[in-house]
Coordinates of C-alpha atoms in Angstrom, one line a residue:
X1 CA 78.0 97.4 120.3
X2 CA 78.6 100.4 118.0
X3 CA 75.7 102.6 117.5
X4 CA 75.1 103.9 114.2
X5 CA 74.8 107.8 114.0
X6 CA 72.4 109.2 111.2
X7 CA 70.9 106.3 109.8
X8 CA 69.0 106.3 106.7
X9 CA 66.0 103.7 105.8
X10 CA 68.3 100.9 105.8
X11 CA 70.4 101.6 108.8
X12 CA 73.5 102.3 107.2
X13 CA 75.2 105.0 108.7
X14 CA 78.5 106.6 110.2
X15 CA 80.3 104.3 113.2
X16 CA 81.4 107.1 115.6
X17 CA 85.0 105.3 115.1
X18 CA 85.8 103.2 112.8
X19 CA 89.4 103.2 113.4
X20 CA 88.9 101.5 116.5
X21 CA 88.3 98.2 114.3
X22 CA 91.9 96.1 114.3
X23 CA 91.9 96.0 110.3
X24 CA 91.1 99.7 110.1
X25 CA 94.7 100.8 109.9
X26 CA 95.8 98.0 107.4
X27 CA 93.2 99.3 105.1
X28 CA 93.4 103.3 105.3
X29 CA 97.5 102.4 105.0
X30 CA 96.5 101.4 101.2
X31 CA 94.6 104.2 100.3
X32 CA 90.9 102.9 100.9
X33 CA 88.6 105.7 102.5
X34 CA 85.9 104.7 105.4
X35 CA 82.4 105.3 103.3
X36 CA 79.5 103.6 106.3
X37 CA 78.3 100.7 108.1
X38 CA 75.6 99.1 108.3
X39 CA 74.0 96.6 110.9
X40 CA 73.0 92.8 109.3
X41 CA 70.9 90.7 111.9
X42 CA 71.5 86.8 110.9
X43 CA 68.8 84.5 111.2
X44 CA 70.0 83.3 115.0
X45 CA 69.4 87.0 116.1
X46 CA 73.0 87.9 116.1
X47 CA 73.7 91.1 115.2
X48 CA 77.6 92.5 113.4
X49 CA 77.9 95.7 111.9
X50 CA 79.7 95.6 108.6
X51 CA 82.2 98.6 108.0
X52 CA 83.0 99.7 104.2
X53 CA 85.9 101.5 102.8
X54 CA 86.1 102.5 99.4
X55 CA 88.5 103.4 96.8
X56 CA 87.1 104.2 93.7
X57 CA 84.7 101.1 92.5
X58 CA 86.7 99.2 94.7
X59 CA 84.9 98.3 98.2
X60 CA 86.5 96.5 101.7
X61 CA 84.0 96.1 104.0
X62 CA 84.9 94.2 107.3
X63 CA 82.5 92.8 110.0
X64 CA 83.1 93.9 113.7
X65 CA 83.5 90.6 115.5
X66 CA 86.9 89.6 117.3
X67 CA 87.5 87.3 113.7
X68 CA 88.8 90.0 111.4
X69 CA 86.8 88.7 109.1
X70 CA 86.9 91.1 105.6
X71 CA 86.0 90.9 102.1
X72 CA 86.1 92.9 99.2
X73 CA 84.2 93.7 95.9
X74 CA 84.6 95.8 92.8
X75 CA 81.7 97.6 91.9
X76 CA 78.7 96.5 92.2
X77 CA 78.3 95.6 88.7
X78 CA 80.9 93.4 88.2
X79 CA 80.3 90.4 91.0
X80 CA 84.1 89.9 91.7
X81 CA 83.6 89.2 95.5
X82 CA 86.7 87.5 97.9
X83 CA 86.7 86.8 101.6
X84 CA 89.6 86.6 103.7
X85 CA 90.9 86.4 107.5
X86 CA 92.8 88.6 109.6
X87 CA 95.3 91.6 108.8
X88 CA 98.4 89.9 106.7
X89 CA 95.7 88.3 104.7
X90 CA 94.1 91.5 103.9
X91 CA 97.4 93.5 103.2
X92 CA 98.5 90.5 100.8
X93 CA 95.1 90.9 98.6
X94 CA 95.0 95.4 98.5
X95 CA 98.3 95.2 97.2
X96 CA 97.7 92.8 95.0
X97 CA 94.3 94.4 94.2
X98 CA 96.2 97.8 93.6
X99 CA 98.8 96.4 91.1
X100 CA 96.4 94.1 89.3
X101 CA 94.1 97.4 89.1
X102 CA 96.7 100.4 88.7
X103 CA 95.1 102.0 91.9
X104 CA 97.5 104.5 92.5

C-alpha cells in the first residue's frame, strides 16, 4: 500500500509515484497533471487511495486497485461526474472531453 507523504488534515497528499498506477500514462499522454491522493476507508474497512490529475477545472482521479477503475469531474461546481473502466475507456472519454471542452 502506498504511503502518503506530507499529509494535511484530511490525508491527502503526494503518492511517492504515481506513475506506477497502469492508467497513469494514458492520462499524463492527454495533458492532465498529477495534483494528490488521498486515502477513503469504505465501510467494510477496506482501504484504496484515490489519485487525481487535473487540467484546468477538469479533474481524473483513479482508485489504486488492480480494476482501473477512473472517473472524472469538472469543477467542483458544476456536478458533471462519469465513471468508467480500464485504459481504452479512459482515452475514449479525455479525448472526447478535450474536443467537447477546447482543452488544448
Amino acid at each position: 500500500e502506498p504511503m502518503i507523504q506530507n499529509p494535511n488534515s484530511s490525508g491527502q497528499g503526494l503518492d511517492p509515484d504515481p506513475a506506477n498506477h497502469p492508467l497513469h500514462a494514458t492520462i499524463v499522454s492527454l495533458g492532465y497533471v498529477y495534483s494528490h491522493s488521498t486515502p477513503v476507508t469504505h465501510l467494510d474497512g477496506n482501504r484504496v487511495i484515490h489519485h487525481t490529475y487535473k487540467y484546468g477545472e477538469h479533474n481524473v482521479s483513479i482508485i489504486d486497485v488492480p480494476a482501473l477503475i477512473w472517473e472524472t469531474s469538472t469543477s467542483c461546481a458544476s456536478g458533471r461526474h462519469w465513471t468508467g473502466l480500464g485504459a481504452s475507456e479512459l482515452r475514449a472519454h479525455l479525448a472526447s472531453k478535450r474536443r467537447r471542452y477546447g482543452l488544448r
